[in-house]
């Protein structure tokens, strides 16, 4: 788990995302190296609540409303249609770590 991907995941999620107990976290891509690491940690260490295949969903906004009825606190940004849908479902004072360029 040591390497560039783990450092990006750590810096983005912990330093920028600054998760707190009760936060609603949306990892938008579990396919890439950073997403796989994040999902592995959330699944094995913290237990995650659910997952969906965005390619099988007709309406990403409605899907996110179903999975995050209270809104999203931390969004692991992947861009494109997923970014647009996530932005519609973010809570106040949300955090969006940007991989490769921590903001």
Short mmCIF file of N, CA, C and O in Angstrom, two decimals:
data_model
loop_
_atom_site.label_atom_id
_atom_site.label_comp_id
_atom_site.label_asym_id
_atom_site.label_seq_id
_atom_site.Cartn_x
_atom_site.Cartn_y
_atom_site.Cartn_z
N UNK A 1 0.80 -1.19 0.00
CA UNK A 1 0.00 0.00 0.00
C UNK A 1 0.85 1.26 0.00
O UNK A 1 0.32 2.36 0.02
N UNK A 2 2.15 1.10 0.02
CA UNK A 2 3.03 2.26 0.02
C UNK A 2 3.35 2.63 -1.42
O UNK A 2 3.68 1.79 -2.23
N UNK A 3 3.23 3.89 -1.74
CA UNK A 3 3.52 4.34 -3.09
C UNK A 3 2.72 5.58 -3.42
O UNK A 3 2.03 6.15 -2.57
N UNK A 4 2.82 6.00 -4.68
CA UNK A 4 2.17 7.23 -5.12
C UNK A 4 0.66 7.21 -4.89
O UNK A 4 0.09 8.16 -4.37
N UNK A 5 0.01 6.12 -5.28
CA UNK A 5 -1.46 6.04 -5.14
C UNK A 5 -1.89 6.16 -3.69
O UNK A 5 -2.87 6.84 -3.38
N UNK A 6 -1.18 5.48 -2.81
CA UNK A 6 -1.57 5.55 -1.40
C UNK A 6 -1.35 6.94 -0.83
O UNK A 6 -2.13 7.42 -0.01
N UNK A 7 -0.29 7.61 -1.26
CA UNK A 7 -0.03 8.97 -0.77
C UNK A 7 -1.10 9.95 -1.27
O UNK A 7 -1.55 10.82 -0.54
N UNK A 8 -1.52 9.81 -2.52
CA UNK A 8 -2.57 10.66 -3.07
C UNK A 8 -3.88 10.41 -2.33
O UNK A 8 -4.57 11.35 -1.93
N UNK A 9 -4.21 9.14 -2.12
CA UNK A 9 -5.44 8.81 -1.40
C UNK A 9 -5.40 9.35 0.02
O UNK A 9 -6.37 9.94 0.49
N UNK A 10 -4.28 9.16 0.69
CA UNK A 10 -4.16 9.63 2.06
C UNK A 10 -4.26 11.15 2.14
O UNK A 10 -5.04 11.70 2.93
N UNK A 11 -3.47 11.84 1.33
CA UNK A 11 -3.45 13.31 1.37
C UNK A 11 -4.82 13.88 1.01
O UNK A 11 -5.33 14.77 1.68
N UNK A 12 -5.41 13.35 -0.04
CA UNK A 12 -6.71 13.87 -0.46
C UNK A 12 -7.81 13.59 0.54
O UNK A 12 -8.55 14.49 0.92
N UNK A 13 -7.88 12.36 0.98
CA UNK A 13 -8.98 11.98 1.85
C UNK A 13 -8.83 12.55 3.26
O UNK A 13 -9.76 13.13 3.81
N UNK A 14 -7.66 12.38 3.85
CA UNK A 14 -7.48 12.80 5.24
C UNK A 14 -7.13 14.28 5.40
O UNK A 14 -7.70 14.96 6.24
N UNK A 15 -6.20 14.77 4.60
CA UNK A 15 -5.77 16.16 4.76
C UNK A 15 -6.81 17.15 4.24
O UNK A 15 -7.14 18.12 4.90
N UNK A 16 -7.33 16.90 3.07
CA UNK A 16 -8.31 17.82 2.47
C UNK A 16 -9.73 17.44 2.87
O UNK A 16 -10.52 18.28 3.28
N UNK A 17 -10.06 16.16 2.76
CA UNK A 17 -11.41 15.71 3.11
C UNK A 17 -11.71 15.84 4.59
O UNK A 17 -12.82 16.14 4.98
N UNK A 18 -10.70 15.62 5.43
CA UNK A 18 -10.83 15.72 6.88
C UNK A 18 -12.12 15.06 7.38
O UNK A 18 -12.98 15.72 7.95
N UNK A 19 -12.25 13.73 7.16
CA UNK A 19 -13.50 13.06 7.55
C UNK A 19 -13.75 13.10 9.04
O UNK A 19 -12.83 13.03 9.85
N UNK A 20 -15.03 13.24 9.37
CA UNK A 20 -15.49 13.23 10.76
C UNK A 20 -16.54 12.14 10.90
O UNK A 20 -17.19 11.76 9.92
N UNK A 21 -16.73 11.66 12.10
CA UNK A 21 -17.75 10.66 12.36
C UNK A 21 -19.09 11.21 11.88
O UNK A 21 -19.45 12.35 12.16
N UNK A 22 -19.80 10.40 11.12
CA UNK A 22 -21.11 10.80 10.62
C UNK A 22 -21.10 11.42 9.24
O UNK A 22 -22.15 11.68 8.67
N UNK A 23 -19.91 11.67 8.67
CA UNK A 23 -19.84 12.23 7.32
C UNK A 23 -20.35 11.22 6.29
O UNK A 23 -20.16 10.01 6.44
N UNK A 24 -20.96 11.73 5.24
CA UNK A 24 -21.38 10.91 4.11
C UNK A 24 -20.33 11.07 3.02
O UNK A 24 -20.12 12.17 2.51
N UNK A 25 -19.65 9.96 2.68
CA UNK A 25 -18.52 9.97 1.76
C UNK A 25 -18.90 9.26 0.46
O UNK A 25 -19.41 8.14 0.49
N UNK A 26 -18.63 9.92 -0.66
CA UNK A 26 -18.91 9.33 -1.98
C UNK A 26 -17.60 9.18 -2.74
O UNK A 26 -16.97 10.16 -3.10
N UNK A 27 -17.16 7.93 -2.92
CA UNK A 27 -15.99 7.62 -3.74
C UNK A 27 -16.53 7.30 -5.13
O UNK A 27 -17.18 6.28 -5.33
N UNK A 28 -16.27 8.17 -6.07
CA UNK A 28 -16.93 8.06 -7.37
C UNK A 28 -16.30 7.05 -8.30
O UNK A 28 -16.92 6.64 -9.27
N UNK A 29 -15.07 6.65 -8.05
CA UNK A 29 -14.46 5.66 -8.93
C UNK A 29 -13.63 4.69 -8.12
O UNK A 29 -12.56 5.03 -7.63
N UNK A 30 -14.12 3.47 -7.99
CA UNK A 30 -13.36 2.43 -7.29
C UNK A 30 -12.52 1.64 -8.28
O UNK A 30 -11.91 0.64 -7.93
N UNK A 31 -12.46 2.09 -9.53
CA UNK A 31 -11.72 1.38 -10.56
C UNK A 31 -10.25 1.77 -10.59
O UNK A 31 -9.39 0.93 -10.76
N UNK A 32 -9.95 3.04 -10.40
CA UNK A 32 -8.57 3.52 -10.43
C UNK A 32 -7.81 3.14 -9.17
O UNK A 32 -8.37 2.65 -8.19
N UNK A 33 -6.50 3.38 -9.19
CA UNK A 33 -5.65 2.99 -8.07
C UNK A 33 -6.05 3.69 -6.77
O UNK A 33 -6.12 3.06 -5.72
N UNK A 34 -6.34 4.98 -6.83
CA UNK A 34 -6.72 5.72 -5.63
C UNK A 34 -8.08 5.24 -5.13
O UNK A 34 -8.27 4.98 -3.94
N UNK A 35 -9.04 5.11 -6.04
CA UNK A 35 -10.38 4.65 -5.66
C UNK A 35 -10.37 3.25 -5.07
O UNK A 35 -11.06 2.97 -4.10
N UNK A 36 -9.57 2.35 -5.65
CA UNK A 36 -9.48 0.99 -5.12
C UNK A 36 -8.95 0.99 -3.70
O UNK A 36 -9.45 0.27 -2.84
N UNK A 37 -7.93 1.80 -3.46
CA UNK A 37 -7.36 1.88 -2.12
C UNK A 37 -8.38 2.45 -1.14
O UNK A 37 -8.56 1.93 -0.05
N UNK A 38 -9.05 3.52 -1.54
CA UNK A 38 -10.05 4.14 -0.66
C UNK A 38 -11.18 3.18 -0.35
O UNK A 38 -11.59 3.04 0.81
N UNK A 39 -11.70 2.50 -1.35
CA UNK A 39 -12.80 1.55 -1.14
C UNK A 39 -12.34 0.40 -0.25
O UNK A 39 -13.06 -0.05 0.64
N UNK A 40 -11.10 -0.08 -0.47
CA UNK A 40 -10.58 -1.17 0.36
C UNK A 40 -10.54 -0.76 1.84
O UNK A 40 -10.96 -1.51 2.72
N UNK A 41 -10.07 0.45 2.11
CA UNK A 41 -10.00 0.95 3.48
C UNK A 41 -11.41 1.11 4.06
O UNK A 41 -11.69 0.68 5.17
N UNK A 42 -12.30 1.72 3.28
CA UNK A 42 -13.66 1.94 3.78
C UNK A 42 -14.39 0.62 4.02
O UNK A 42 -15.12 0.47 4.99
N UNK A 43 -14.17 -0.35 3.14
CA UNK A 43 -14.85 -1.64 3.26
C UNK A 43 -14.30 -2.45 4.43
O UNK A 43 -15.06 -2.94 5.27
N UNK A 44 -12.99 -2.61 4.49
CA UNK A 44 -12.38 -3.50 5.48
C UNK A 44 -12.19 -2.87 6.85
O UNK A 44 -12.25 -3.57 7.86
N UNK A 45 -11.96 -1.58 6.91
CA UNK A 45 -11.70 -0.95 8.21
C UNK A 45 -12.96 -0.32 8.79
O UNK A 45 -13.19 -0.38 9.99
N UNK A 46 -13.78 0.30 7.94
CA UNK A 46 -14.92 1.05 8.45
C UNK A 46 -16.27 0.46 8.06
O UNK A 46 -17.29 0.81 8.63
N UNK A 47 -16.31 -0.41 7.06
CA UNK A 47 -17.57 -0.98 6.60
C UNK A 47 -18.35 0.06 5.80
O UNK A 47 -18.74 1.08 6.33
N UNK A 48 -18.54 -0.14 4.50
CA UNK A 48 -19.26 0.83 3.70
C UNK A 48 -20.72 0.42 3.55
O UNK A 48 -21.07 -0.72 3.76
N UNK A 49 -21.55 1.38 3.22
CA UNK A 49 -22.99 1.15 3.18
C UNK A 49 -23.52 0.63 1.85
O UNK A 49 -24.52 -0.06 1.82
N UNK A 50 -22.90 1.00 0.76
CA UNK A 50 -23.44 0.57 -0.52
C UNK A 50 -22.57 0.96 -1.68
O UNK A 50 -21.59 1.69 -1.54
N UNK A 51 -22.94 0.45 -2.85
CA UNK A 51 -22.21 0.74 -4.07
C UNK A 51 -23.16 0.59 -5.24
O UNK A 51 -24.17 -0.11 -5.14
N UNK A 52 -22.83 1.25 -6.34
CA UNK A 52 -23.62 1.09 -7.56
C UNK A 52 -22.71 1.25 -8.77
O UNK A 52 -21.64 1.84 -8.68
N UNK A 53 -23.14 0.68 -9.89
CA UNK A 53 -22.43 0.80 -11.15
C UNK A 53 -23.07 1.95 -11.92
O UNK A 53 -24.21 1.83 -12.37
N UNK A 54 -22.34 3.04 -12.07
CA UNK A 54 -22.92 4.22 -12.71
C UNK A 54 -23.35 3.96 -14.15
O UNK A 54 -24.25 4.63 -14.66
N UNK A 55 -22.76 2.97 -14.80
CA UNK A 55 -23.13 2.66 -16.19
C UNK A 55 -24.52 2.03 -16.28
O UNK A 55 -25.13 2.02 -17.34
N UNK A 56 -25.00 1.50 -15.15
CA UNK A 56 -26.32 0.87 -15.13
C UNK A 56 -27.41 1.81 -14.66
O UNK A 56 -28.59 1.44 -14.64
N UNK A 57 -27.04 3.02 -14.29
CA UNK A 57 -28.01 4.00 -13.78
C UNK A 57 -28.42 4.97 -14.88
O UNK A 57 -27.57 5.47 -15.60
N UNK A 58 -29.72 5.21 -14.99
CA UNK A 58 -30.23 6.14 -16.01
C UNK A 58 -30.11 7.60 -15.57
O UNK A 58 -29.90 8.47 -16.38
N UNK A 59 -30.26 7.85 -14.28
CA UNK A 59 -30.29 9.21 -13.74
C UNK A 59 -29.36 9.28 -12.52
O UNK A 59 -29.73 8.86 -11.42
N UNK A 60 -28.15 9.80 -12.72
CA UNK A 60 -27.16 9.83 -11.64
C UNK A 60 -27.60 10.71 -10.48
O UNK A 60 -27.34 10.40 -9.32
N UNK A 61 -28.27 11.81 -10.78
CA UNK A 61 -28.77 12.69 -9.71
C UNK A 61 -29.74 11.92 -8.82
O UNK A 61 -29.62 11.93 -7.59
N UNK A 62 -30.69 11.22 -9.41
CA UNK A 62 -31.66 10.44 -8.64
C UNK A 62 -30.98 9.30 -7.87
O UNK A 62 -31.34 9.01 -6.73
N UNK A 63 -29.98 8.69 -8.47
CA UNK A 63 -29.24 7.62 -7.81
C UNK A 63 -28.54 8.14 -6.56
O UNK A 63 -28.61 7.53 -5.49
N UNK A 64 -27.89 9.30 -6.69
CA UNK A 64 -27.19 9.87 -5.54
C UNK A 64 -28.18 10.31 -4.46
O UNK A 64 -27.89 10.17 -3.27
N UNK A 65 -29.34 10.80 -4.85
CA UNK A 65 -30.36 11.17 -3.87
C UNK A 65 -30.84 9.92 -3.11
O UNK A 65 -31.13 9.98 -1.93
N UNK A 66 -30.89 8.79 -3.81
CA UNK A 66 -31.31 7.53 -3.18
C UNK A 66 -30.25 7.04 -2.19
O UNK A 66 -30.57 6.61 -1.09
N UNK A 67 -28.98 7.11 -2.57
CA UNK A 67 -27.90 6.63 -1.71
C UNK A 67 -27.51 7.64 -0.63
O UNK A 67 -27.02 7.26 0.43
N UNK A 68 -27.71 8.93 -0.90
CA UNK A 68 -27.32 9.99 0.02
C UNK A 68 -28.50 10.94 0.26
O UNK A 68 -28.46 12.10 -0.15
N UNK A 69 -29.56 10.48 0.91
CA UNK A 69 -30.72 11.33 1.10
C UNK A 69 -30.42 12.59 1.94
O UNK A 69 -31.10 13.60 1.79
N UNK A 70 -29.38 12.54 2.76
CA UNK A 70 -28.99 13.69 3.58
C UNK A 70 -27.96 14.57 2.85
O UNK A 70 -27.58 15.62 3.36
N UNK A 71 -27.47 14.12 1.70
CA UNK A 71 -26.44 14.85 0.96
C UNK A 71 -25.06 14.26 1.18
O UNK A 71 -24.86 13.39 2.03
N UNK A 72 -24.09 14.74 0.41
CA UNK A 72 -22.72 14.23 0.44
C UNK A 72 -21.82 15.25 1.14
O UNK A 72 -21.87 16.43 0.86
N UNK A 73 -20.98 14.75 2.06
CA UNK A 73 -20.02 15.61 2.76
C UNK A 73 -18.66 15.63 2.06
O UNK A 73 -18.03 16.66 1.95
N UNK A 74 -18.19 14.45 1.64
CA UNK A 74 -16.89 14.35 0.99
C UNK A 74 -17.08 13.60 -0.32
O UNK A 74 -17.64 12.51 -0.36
N UNK A 75 -16.60 14.20 -1.41
CA UNK A 75 -16.71 13.59 -2.74
C UNK A 75 -15.32 13.43 -3.33
O UNK A 75 -14.58 14.39 -3.48
N UNK A 76 -14.97 12.18 -3.65
CA UNK A 76 -13.71 11.89 -4.34
C UNK A 76 -13.97 12.15 -5.82
O UNK A 76 -14.61 11.36 -6.49
N UNK A 77 -13.50 13.26 -6.32
CA UNK A 77 -13.83 13.79 -7.64
C UNK A 77 -13.26 12.98 -8.79
O UNK A 77 -12.08 12.76 -8.89
N UNK A 78 -14.15 12.55 -9.69
CA UNK A 78 -13.71 11.88 -10.91
C UNK A 78 -14.04 12.72 -12.15
O UNK A 78 -13.47 12.54 -13.19
N UNK A 79 -14.95 13.68 -12.06
CA UNK A 79 -15.27 14.56 -13.17
C UNK A 79 -16.42 14.06 -14.03
O UNK A 79 -17.05 13.05 -13.74
N UNK A 80 -16.73 14.80 -15.07
CA UNK A 80 -17.76 14.43 -16.03
C UNK A 80 -19.16 14.43 -15.44
O UNK A 80 -19.49 15.23 -14.56
N UNK A 81 -20.00 13.52 -15.93
CA UNK A 81 -21.39 13.42 -15.49
C UNK A 81 -21.50 13.15 -13.99
O UNK A 81 -22.40 13.64 -13.32
N UNK A 82 -20.55 12.36 -13.46
CA UNK A 82 -20.58 12.03 -12.04
C UNK A 82 -20.33 13.28 -11.20
O UNK A 82 -20.97 13.49 -10.17
N UNK A 83 -19.41 14.14 -11.64
CA UNK A 83 -19.15 15.40 -10.94
C UNK A 83 -20.39 16.27 -10.94
O UNK A 83 -20.78 16.81 -9.90
N UNK A 84 -21.04 16.41 -12.08
CA UNK A 84 -22.24 17.24 -12.16
C UNK A 84 -23.33 16.74 -11.22
O UNK A 84 -23.96 17.54 -10.51
N UNK A 85 -23.54 15.43 -11.17
CA UNK A 85 -24.57 14.86 -10.29
C UNK A 85 -24.17 15.04 -8.82
O UNK A 85 -25.02 15.36 -7.99
N UNK A 86 -22.90 14.83 -8.52
CA UNK A 86 -22.45 14.97 -7.12
C UNK A 86 -22.60 16.41 -6.64
O UNK A 86 -23.02 16.64 -5.51
N UNK A 87 -22.27 17.37 -7.49
CA UNK A 87 -22.39 18.78 -7.09
C UNK A 87 -23.82 19.14 -6.72
O UNK A 87 -24.05 19.97 -5.84
N UNK A 88 -24.79 18.51 -7.37
CA UNK A 88 -26.20 18.76 -7.06
C UNK A 88 -26.60 18.16 -5.71
O UNK A 88 -27.65 18.50 -5.17
N UNK A 89 -25.76 17.27 -5.19
CA UNK A 89 -26.10 16.55 -3.95
C UNK A 89 -25.15 16.82 -2.80
O UNK A 89 -25.20 16.12 -1.79
N UNK A 90 -24.33 17.84 -2.92
CA UNK A 90 -23.38 18.16 -1.85
C UNK A 90 -24.08 18.91 -0.73
O UNK A 90 -25.01 19.67 -0.95
N UNK A 91 -23.59 18.68 0.50
CA UNK A 91 -24.11 19.39 1.67
C UNK A 91 -23.32 20.68 1.86
O UNK A 91 -22.28 20.89 1.24
N UNK A 92 -23.79 21.54 2.74
CA UNK A 92 -23.04 22.75 3.10
C UNK A 92 -21.71 22.36 3.72
O UNK A 92 -21.63 21.38 4.45
N UNK A 93 -20.68 23.13 3.44
CA UNK A 93 -19.34 22.91 4.00
C UNK A 93 -18.77 21.57 3.57
O UNK A 93 -18.06 20.91 4.34
N UNK A 94 -19.08 21.16 2.35
CA UNK A 94 -18.57 19.91 1.81
C UNK A 94 -17.09 20.02 1.49
O UNK A 94 -16.52 21.10 1.51
N UNK A 95 -16.46 18.88 1.23
CA UNK A 95 -15.06 18.84 0.84
C UNK A 95 -14.91 17.97 -0.40
O UNK A 95 -15.48 16.88 -0.47
N UNK A 96 -14.12 18.46 -1.37
CA UNK A 96 -13.87 17.72 -2.58
C UNK A 96 -12.36 17.66 -2.83
O UNK A 96 -11.79 18.59 -3.40
N UNK A 97 -11.69 16.59 -2.35
CA UNK A 97 -10.26 16.44 -2.66
C UNK A 97 -10.09 16.20 -4.15
O UNK A 97 -10.86 15.45 -4.75
N UNK A 98 -9.10 16.82 -4.75
CA UNK A 98 -8.84 16.66 -6.18
C UNK A 98 -7.51 15.91 -6.32
O UNK A 98 -6.46 16.46 -5.99
N UNK A 99 -7.55 14.68 -6.80
CA UNK A 99 -6.36 13.85 -6.91
C UNK A 99 -5.34 14.49 -7.84
O UNK A 99 -5.68 14.99 -8.91
N UNK A 100 -4.09 14.47 -7.43
CA UNK A 100 -3.03 15.02 -8.24
C UNK A 100 -2.84 16.51 -8.04
O UNK A 100 -1.81 17.06 -8.36
N UNK A 101 -3.86 17.16 -7.54
CA UNK A 101 -3.78 18.60 -7.28
C UNK A 101 -4.67 18.86 -6.07
O UNK A 101 -5.84 19.17 -6.18
N UNK A 102 -4.12 18.67 -4.91
CA UNK A 102 -4.89 18.79 -3.67
C UNK A 102 -5.31 20.23 -3.48
O UNK A 102 -4.50 21.15 -3.49
N UNK A 103 -6.64 20.43 -3.35
CA UNK A 103 -7.15 21.82 -3.20
C UNK A 103 -8.02 21.95 -1.97
O UNK A 103 -8.47 20.99 -1.42
#
